[in-house]
Tab-separated table of C-alpha atoms in Angstrom:
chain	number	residue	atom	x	y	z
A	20	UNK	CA	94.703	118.659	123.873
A	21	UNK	CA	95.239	120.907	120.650
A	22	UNK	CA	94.192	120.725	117.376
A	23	UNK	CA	96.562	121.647	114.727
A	24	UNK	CA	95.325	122.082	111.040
A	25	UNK	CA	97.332	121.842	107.759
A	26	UNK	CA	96.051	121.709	104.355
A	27	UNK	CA	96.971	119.375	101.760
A	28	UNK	CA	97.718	120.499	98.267
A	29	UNK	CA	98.405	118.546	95.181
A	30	UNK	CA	102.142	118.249	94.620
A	31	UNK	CA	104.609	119.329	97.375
A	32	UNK	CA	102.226	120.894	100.433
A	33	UNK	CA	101.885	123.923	101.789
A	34	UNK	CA	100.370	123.923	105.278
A	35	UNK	CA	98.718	126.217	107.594
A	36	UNK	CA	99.054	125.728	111.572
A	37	UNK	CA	97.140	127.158	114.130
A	38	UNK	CA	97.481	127.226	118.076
A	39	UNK	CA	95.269	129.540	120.545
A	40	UNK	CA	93.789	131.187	117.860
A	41	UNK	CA	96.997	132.017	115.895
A	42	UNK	CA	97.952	130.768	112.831
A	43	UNK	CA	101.285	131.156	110.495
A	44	UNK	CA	101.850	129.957	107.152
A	45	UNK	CA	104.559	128.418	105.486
A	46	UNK	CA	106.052	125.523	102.402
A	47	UNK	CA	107.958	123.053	102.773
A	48	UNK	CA	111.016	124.832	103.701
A	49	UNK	CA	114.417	123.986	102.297
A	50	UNK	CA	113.954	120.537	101.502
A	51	UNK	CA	115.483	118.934	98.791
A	52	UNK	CA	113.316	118.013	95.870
A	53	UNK	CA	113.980	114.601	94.023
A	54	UNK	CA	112.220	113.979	90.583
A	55	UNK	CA	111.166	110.406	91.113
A	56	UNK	CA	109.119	110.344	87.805
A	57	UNK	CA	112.833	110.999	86.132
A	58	UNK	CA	114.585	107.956	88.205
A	59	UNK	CA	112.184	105.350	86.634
A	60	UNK	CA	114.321	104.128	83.993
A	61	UNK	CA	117.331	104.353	85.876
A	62	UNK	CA	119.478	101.213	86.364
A	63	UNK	CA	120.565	99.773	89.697
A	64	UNK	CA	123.921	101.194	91.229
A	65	UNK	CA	125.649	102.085	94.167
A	66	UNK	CA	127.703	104.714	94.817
A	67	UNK	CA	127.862	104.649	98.467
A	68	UNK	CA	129.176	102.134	100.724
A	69	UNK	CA	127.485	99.474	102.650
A	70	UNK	CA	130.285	99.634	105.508
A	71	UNK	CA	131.166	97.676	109.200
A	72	UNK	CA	129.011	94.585	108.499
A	73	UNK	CA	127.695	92.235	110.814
A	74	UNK	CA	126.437	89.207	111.090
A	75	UNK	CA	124.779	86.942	113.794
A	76	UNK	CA	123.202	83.515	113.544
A	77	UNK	CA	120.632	82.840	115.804
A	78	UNK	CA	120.439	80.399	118.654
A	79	UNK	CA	119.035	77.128	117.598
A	80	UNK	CA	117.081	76.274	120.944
A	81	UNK	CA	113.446	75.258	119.918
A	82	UNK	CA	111.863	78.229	121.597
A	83	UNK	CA	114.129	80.393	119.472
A	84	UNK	CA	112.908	79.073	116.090
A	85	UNK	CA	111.702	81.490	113.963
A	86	UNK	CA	108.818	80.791	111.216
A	87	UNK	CA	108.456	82.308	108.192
A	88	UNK	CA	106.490	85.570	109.641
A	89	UNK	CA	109.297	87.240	111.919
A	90	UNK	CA	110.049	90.843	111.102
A	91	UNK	CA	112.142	93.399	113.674
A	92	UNK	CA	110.038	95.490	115.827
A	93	UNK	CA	112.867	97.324	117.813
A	94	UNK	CA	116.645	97.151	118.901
A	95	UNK	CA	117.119	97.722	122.650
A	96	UNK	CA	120.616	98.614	123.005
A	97	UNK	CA	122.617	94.931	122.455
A	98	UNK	CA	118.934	93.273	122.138
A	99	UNK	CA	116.669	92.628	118.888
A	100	UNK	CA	113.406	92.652	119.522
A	101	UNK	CA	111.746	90.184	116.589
A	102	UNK	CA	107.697	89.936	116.122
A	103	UNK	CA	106.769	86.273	114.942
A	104	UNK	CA	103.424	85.669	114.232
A	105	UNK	CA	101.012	83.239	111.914
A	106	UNK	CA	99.457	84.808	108.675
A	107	UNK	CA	96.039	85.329	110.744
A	108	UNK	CA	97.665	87.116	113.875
A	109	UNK	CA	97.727	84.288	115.755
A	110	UNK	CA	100.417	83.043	118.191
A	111	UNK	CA	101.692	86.757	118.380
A	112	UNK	CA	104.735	86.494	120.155
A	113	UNK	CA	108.232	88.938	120.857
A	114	UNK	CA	111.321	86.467	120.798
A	115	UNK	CA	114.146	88.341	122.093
A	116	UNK	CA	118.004	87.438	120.954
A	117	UNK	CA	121.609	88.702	122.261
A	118	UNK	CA	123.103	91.177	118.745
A	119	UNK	CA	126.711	90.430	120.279
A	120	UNK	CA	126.454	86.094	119.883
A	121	UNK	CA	122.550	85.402	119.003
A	122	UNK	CA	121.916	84.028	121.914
A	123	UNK	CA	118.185	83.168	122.826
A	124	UNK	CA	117.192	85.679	125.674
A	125	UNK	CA	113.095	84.663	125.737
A	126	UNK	CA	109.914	84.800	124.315
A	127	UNK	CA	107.287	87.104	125.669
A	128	UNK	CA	103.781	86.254	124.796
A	129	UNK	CA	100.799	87.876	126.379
A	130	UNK	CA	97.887	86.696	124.604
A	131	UNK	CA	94.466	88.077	125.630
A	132	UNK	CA	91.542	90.288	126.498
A	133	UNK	CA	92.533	90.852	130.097
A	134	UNK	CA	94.591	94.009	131.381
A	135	UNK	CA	98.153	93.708	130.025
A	136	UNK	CA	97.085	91.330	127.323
A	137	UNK	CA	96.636	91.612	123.522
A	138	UNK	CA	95.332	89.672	120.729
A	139	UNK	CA	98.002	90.436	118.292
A	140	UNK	CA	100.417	92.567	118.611
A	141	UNK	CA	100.849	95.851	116.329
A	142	UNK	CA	103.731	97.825	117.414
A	143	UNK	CA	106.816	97.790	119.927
A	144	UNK	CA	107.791	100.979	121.354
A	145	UNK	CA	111.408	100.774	123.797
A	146	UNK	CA	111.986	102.985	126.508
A	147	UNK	CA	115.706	102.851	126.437
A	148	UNK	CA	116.586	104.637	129.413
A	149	UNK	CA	114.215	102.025	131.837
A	150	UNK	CA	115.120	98.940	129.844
A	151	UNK	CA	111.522	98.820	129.604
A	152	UNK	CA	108.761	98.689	126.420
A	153	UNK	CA	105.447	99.622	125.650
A	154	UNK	CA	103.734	96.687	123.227
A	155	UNK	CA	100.525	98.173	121.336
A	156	UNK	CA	98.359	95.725	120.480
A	157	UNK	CA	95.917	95.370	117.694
A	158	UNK	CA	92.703	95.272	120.055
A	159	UNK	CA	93.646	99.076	120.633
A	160	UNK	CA	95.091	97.491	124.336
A	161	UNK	CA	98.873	99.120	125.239
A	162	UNK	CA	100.745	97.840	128.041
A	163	UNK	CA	103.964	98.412	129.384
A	164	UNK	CA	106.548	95.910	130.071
A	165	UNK	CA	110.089	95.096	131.102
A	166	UNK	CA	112.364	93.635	128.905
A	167	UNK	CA	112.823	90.674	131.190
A	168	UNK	CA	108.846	90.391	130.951
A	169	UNK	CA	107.496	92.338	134.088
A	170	UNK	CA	103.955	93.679	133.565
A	171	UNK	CA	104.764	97.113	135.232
A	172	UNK	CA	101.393	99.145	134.210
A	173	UNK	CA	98.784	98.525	131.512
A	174	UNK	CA	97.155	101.407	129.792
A	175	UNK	CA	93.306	102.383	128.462
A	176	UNK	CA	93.062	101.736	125.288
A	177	UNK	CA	92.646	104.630	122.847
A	178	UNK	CA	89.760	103.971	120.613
A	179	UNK	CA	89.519	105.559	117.243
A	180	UNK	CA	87.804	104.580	114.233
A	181	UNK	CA	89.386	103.746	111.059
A	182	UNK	CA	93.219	103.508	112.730
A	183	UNK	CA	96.556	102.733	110.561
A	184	UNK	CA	99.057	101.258	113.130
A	185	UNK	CA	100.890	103.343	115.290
A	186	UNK	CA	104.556	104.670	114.556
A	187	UNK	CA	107.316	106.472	116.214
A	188	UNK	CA	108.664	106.653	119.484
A	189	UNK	CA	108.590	106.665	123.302
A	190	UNK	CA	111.262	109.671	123.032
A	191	UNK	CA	109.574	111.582	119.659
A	192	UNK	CA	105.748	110.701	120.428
A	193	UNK	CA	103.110	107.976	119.030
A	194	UNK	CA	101.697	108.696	116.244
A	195	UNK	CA	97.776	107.264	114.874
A	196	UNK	CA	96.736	108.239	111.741
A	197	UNK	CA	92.846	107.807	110.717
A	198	UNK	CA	90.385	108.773	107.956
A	199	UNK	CA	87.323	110.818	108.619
A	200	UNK	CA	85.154	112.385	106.088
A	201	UNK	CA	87.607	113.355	103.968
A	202	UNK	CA	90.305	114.032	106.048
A	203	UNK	CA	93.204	112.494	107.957
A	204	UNK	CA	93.564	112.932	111.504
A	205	UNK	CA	97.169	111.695	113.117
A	206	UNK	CA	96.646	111.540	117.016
A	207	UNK	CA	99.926	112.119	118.665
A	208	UNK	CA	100.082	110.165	121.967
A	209	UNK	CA	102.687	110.267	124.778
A	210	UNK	CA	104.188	107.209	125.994
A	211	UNK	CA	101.460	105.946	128.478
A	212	UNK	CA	99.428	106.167	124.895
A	213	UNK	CA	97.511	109.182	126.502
A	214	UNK	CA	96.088	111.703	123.528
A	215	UNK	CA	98.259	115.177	123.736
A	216	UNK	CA	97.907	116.424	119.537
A	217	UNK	CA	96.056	115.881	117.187
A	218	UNK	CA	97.366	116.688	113.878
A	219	UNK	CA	94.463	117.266	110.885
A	220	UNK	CA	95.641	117.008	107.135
A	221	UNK	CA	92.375	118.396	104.985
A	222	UNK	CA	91.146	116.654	102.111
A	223	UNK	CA	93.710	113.667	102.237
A	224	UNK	CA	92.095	110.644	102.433
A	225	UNK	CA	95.051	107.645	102.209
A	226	UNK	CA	93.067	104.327	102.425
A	227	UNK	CA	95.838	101.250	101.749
A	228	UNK	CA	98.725	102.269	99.210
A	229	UNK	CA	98.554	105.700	98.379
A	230	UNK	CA	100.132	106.556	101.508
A	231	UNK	CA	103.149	105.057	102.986
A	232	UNK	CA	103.965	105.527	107.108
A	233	UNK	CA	105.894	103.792	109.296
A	234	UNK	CA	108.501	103.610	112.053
A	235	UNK	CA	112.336	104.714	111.139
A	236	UNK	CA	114.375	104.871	114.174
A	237	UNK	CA	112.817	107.374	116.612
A	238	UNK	CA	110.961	109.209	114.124
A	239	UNK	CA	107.942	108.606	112.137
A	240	UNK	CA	107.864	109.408	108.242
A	241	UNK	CA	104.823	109.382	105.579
A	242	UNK	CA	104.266	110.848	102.894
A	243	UNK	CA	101.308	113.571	102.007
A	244	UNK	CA	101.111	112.954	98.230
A	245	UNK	CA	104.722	113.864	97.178
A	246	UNK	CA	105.973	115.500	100.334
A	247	UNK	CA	107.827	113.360	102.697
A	248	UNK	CA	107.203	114.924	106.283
A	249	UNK	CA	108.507	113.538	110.121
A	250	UNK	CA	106.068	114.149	112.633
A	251	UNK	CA	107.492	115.805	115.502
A	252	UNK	CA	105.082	116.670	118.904
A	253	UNK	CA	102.589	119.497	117.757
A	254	UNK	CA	103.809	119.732	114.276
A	255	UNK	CA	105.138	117.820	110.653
A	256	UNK	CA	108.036	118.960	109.828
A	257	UNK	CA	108.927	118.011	105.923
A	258	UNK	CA	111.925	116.354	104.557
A	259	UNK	CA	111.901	116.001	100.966
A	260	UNK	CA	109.649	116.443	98.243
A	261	UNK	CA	109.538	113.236	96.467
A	262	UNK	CA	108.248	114.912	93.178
A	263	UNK	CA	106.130	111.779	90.963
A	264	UNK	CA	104.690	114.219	87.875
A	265	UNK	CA	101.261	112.323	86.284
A	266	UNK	CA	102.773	108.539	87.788
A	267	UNK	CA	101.595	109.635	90.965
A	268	UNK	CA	99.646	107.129	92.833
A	269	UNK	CA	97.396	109.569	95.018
A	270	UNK	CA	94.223	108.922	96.760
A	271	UNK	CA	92.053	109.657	93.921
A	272	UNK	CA	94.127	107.143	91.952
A	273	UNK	CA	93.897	104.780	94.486
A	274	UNK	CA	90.178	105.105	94.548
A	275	UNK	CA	89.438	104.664	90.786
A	276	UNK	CA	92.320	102.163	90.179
A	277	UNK	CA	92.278	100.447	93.208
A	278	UNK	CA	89.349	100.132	95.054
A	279	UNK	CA	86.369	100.349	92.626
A	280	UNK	CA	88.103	97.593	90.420
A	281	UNK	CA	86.996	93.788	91.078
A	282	UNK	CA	89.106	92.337	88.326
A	283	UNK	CA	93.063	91.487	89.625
A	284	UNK	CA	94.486	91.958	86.741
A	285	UNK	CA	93.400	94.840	85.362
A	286	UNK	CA	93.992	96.377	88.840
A	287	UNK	CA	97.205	94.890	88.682
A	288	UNK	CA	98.003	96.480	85.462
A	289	UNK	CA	96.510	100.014	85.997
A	290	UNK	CA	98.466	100.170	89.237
A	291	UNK	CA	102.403	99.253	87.755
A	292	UNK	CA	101.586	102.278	86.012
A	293	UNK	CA	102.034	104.589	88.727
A	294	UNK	CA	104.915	105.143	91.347
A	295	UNK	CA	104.012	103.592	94.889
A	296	UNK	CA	105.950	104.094	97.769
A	297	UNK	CA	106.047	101.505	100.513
A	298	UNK	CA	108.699	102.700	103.267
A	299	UNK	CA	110.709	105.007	104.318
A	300	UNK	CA	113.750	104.874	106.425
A	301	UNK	CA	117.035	107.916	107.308
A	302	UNK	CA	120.033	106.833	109.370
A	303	UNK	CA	119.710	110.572	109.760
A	304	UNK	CA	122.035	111.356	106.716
A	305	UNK	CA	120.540	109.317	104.523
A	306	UNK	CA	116.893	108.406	103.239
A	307	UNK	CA	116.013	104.806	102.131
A	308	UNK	CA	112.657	104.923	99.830
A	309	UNK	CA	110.862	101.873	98.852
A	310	UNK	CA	108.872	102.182	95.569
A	311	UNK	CA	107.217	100.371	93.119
A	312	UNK	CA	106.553	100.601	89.686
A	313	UNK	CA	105.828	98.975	86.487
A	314	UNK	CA	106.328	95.189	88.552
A	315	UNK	CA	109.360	96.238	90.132
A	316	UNK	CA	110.191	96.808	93.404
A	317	UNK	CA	113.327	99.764	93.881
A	318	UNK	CA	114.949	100.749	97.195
A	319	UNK	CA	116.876	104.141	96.608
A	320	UNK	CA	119.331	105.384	98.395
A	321	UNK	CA	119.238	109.760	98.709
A	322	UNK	CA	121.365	112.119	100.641
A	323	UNK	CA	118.732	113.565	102.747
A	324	UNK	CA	120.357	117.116	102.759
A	325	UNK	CA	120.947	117.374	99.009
A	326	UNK	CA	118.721	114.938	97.778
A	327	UNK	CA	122.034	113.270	95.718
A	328	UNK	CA	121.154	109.953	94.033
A	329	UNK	CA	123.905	107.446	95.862
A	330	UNK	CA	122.331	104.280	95.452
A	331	UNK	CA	119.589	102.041	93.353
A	332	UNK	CA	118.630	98.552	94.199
A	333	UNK	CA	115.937	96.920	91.896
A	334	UNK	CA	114.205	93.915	92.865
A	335	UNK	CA	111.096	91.233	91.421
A	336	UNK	CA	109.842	88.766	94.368
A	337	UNK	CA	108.977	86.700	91.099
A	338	UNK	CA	113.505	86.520	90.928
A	339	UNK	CA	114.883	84.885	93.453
A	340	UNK	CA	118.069	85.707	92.622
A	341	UNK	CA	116.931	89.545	93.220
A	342	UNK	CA	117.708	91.470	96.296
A	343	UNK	CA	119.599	94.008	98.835
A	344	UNK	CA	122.911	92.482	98.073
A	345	UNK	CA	125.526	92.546	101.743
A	346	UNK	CA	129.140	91.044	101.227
A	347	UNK	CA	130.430	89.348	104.595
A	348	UNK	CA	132.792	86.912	104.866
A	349	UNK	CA	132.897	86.017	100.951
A	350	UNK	CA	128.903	85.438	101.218
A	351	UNK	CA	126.387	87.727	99.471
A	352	UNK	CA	123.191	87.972	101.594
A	353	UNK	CA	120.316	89.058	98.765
A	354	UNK	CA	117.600	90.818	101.245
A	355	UNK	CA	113.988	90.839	100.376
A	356	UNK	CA	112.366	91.488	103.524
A	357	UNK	CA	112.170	95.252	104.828
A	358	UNK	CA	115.245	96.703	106.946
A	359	UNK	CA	114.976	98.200	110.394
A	360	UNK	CA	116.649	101.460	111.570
A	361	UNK	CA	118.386	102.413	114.865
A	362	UNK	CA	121.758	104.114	115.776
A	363	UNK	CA	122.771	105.040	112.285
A	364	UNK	CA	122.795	100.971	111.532
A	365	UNK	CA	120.251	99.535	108.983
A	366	UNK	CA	119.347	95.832	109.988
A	367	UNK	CA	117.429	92.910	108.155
A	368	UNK	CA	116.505	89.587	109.180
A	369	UNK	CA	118.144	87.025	106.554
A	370	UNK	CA	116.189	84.215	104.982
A	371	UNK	CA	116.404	80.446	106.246
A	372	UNK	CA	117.688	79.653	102.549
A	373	UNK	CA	120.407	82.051	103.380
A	374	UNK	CA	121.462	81.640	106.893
A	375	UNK	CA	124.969	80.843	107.125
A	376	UNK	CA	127.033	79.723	110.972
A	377	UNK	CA	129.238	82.389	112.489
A	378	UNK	CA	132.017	81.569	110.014
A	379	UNK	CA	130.385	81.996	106.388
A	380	UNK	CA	130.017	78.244	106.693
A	381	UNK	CA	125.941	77.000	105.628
A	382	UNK	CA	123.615	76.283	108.201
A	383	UNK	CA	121.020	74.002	106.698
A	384	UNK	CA	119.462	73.453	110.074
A	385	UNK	CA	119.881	76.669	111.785
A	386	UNK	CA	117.686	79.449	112.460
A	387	UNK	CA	117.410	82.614	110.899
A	388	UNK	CA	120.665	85.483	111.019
A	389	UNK	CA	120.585	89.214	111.598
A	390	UNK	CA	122.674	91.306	109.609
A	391	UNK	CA	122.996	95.188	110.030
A	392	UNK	CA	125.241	97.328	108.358
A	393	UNK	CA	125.827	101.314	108.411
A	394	UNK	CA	126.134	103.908	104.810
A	395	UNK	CA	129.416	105.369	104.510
A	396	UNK	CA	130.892	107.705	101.552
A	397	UNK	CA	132.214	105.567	98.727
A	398	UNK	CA	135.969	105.201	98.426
């Protein structure tokens, strides 16, 4: 297994990467760089397109209905893959539904401490070309399944100490980022969850929300301070550098604002006074960065070659008029929740207060809809 070494600066990051003894250095490349401390003042807009919408209502059977927990954890070709779960983990569940009519497929539950079992589940990795998955689950278990539910191999589980959840893909590599003494450690596994890299940021020390890291399509994306990077096998390749100025919400901030406060409010306070990110998500031409600051929430929308501004969405949970606004069918869909990315197509789970039937028509008593959508150049 190797070891590969980079060193985190303040501001964008310069790293240094060494293999069998050699070692090359080099920045960040030609990456765009977007001055997000400028953008903070900016109002919402969009000057891109939200283009070929769809929308599906779900099937109403009573082992489709959703609860208020459900997010997407994968598209498998014409199937969504949805995670429903209690607030404590419990009942951890995938429900699987048709994207062409909404059709209930099945659930798959495999709660428990035996081989092939889990006691929640963390993340869903698909293995398009077997129609199969790998399901990680939070008691560091993997297994691998079909997609019509066959146990077909469970895995050792990978023990580390301090773990974030694991992100990417079966065809780009999983990804486990921890913190130890002072640095962070991403273990790159392949997809029977065996350890091949192991990727070691120095002196970066994320604990909750001075980092943000997640899935996006086959790749994985985080940030190291204000340098977006995808991790690729044996390396981190960066993407944009997400410049933040003195609002940047960095591990030390997150350590004297965050973590050695015990009163809400003033944590509260200190913290809208820095730039947060949340998520990230690319289509491939296109980066999607969640952010907060100063009690907002902002979901911008960035040519990922040239870094243009094409799109601002500004949102309060407190508003509930506020939201990702989708036109189909003469109804506006206001999204709150996070999107999912596969296949160029950006999809979101819409709310029960939303869900409309198959014709724009409202659905009181239905279940919840999926609608996806793709960026194209304005008009």
């Amino acid at each position: 297994m190797r070891k590969v070494v980079f060193a985190a600066l303040c501001g964008a990051v310069c790293f240094l990467a060494g293999s069998c003894g050699g070692s090359s250095a080099s920045g960040t490349g030609d990456v765009p760089v977007i001055d997000m401390e400028a953008l903070v003042d900016v109002p919402a807009f969009m000057d891109i397109e939200i283009d070929d919408v769809r929308y599906i209502p779900l099937d109403t059977a009573t082992d489709a209905l959703l609860g208020n927990r459900p997010v997407i954890s994968a598209i498998a070709g014409d199937t969504v893959i949805i995670h429903e779960m209690s607030m404590m983990g419990e009942n951890s569940h995938l429900v699987l539904f048709s994207l062409s009519d909404g059709h209930f497929i099945r659930n798959i539950s495999h709660c428990g401490q035996g081989p092939g079992e889990y006691t929640w589940i963390e993340s869903v990795f698909v293995d398009r070309p077997s129609q199969q998955m790998v399901i990680k689950g939070g008691n560091r278990s993997a297994s691998r399944y079909t997609l019509s539910d066959s146990l077909v191999e469970a895995y050792p589980s990978y023990n580390t100490r301090n773990t974030m959840f694991a992100a990417g893909s079966i065809a780009r590599g999983i990804n486990i980022p921890e913190v130890v003494d002072g640095n962070m450690l991403i273990h790159q596994l392949n997809s029977k969850t065996e350890p091949v890299d192991t990727l070691i940021v120095e002196n970066y020390d994320p604990m909750y929300i001075s980092m943000a890291y997640n899935t996006s399509g086959e790749e994985a994306l985080m940030n190291v301070v204000d340098t977006m990077y995808t991790l690729l096998p044996g390396k981190m390749e960066p993407v944009a550098v997400l410049s933040r100025g003195g609002k940047a919400l960095t591990p030390q901030v997150e350590k004297d604002v965050y973590l050695n406060q015990k009163d809400y409010k003033i944590t509260k306070e200190k913290r809208s006074k820095y730039i947060e990110f949340n998520y990230f998500l690319s289509d491939g031409e296109h980066l999607m960065i969640y952010s907060a600051y100063g009690g907002n929430f902002f979901i911008d929308i960035f040519s990922r070659k040239t870094g243009a501004h094409l799109g601002r969405n500004i949102m309060s949970y407190a508003d509930e008029n506020s939201g990702f606004a989708i036109e189909w069918k003469g109804v506006t869909f206001l999204i709150q929740n996070l999107f999912y990315v596969a296949d160029g197509r950006f999809y979101a789970l819409v709310s029960h207060e939303q869900t409309v039937d198959a014709e724009g028509n409202p659905a009181p008593d239905g279940n919840l809809g999926v609608i996806s959508f793709r960026l194209a150049p304005k008009q």
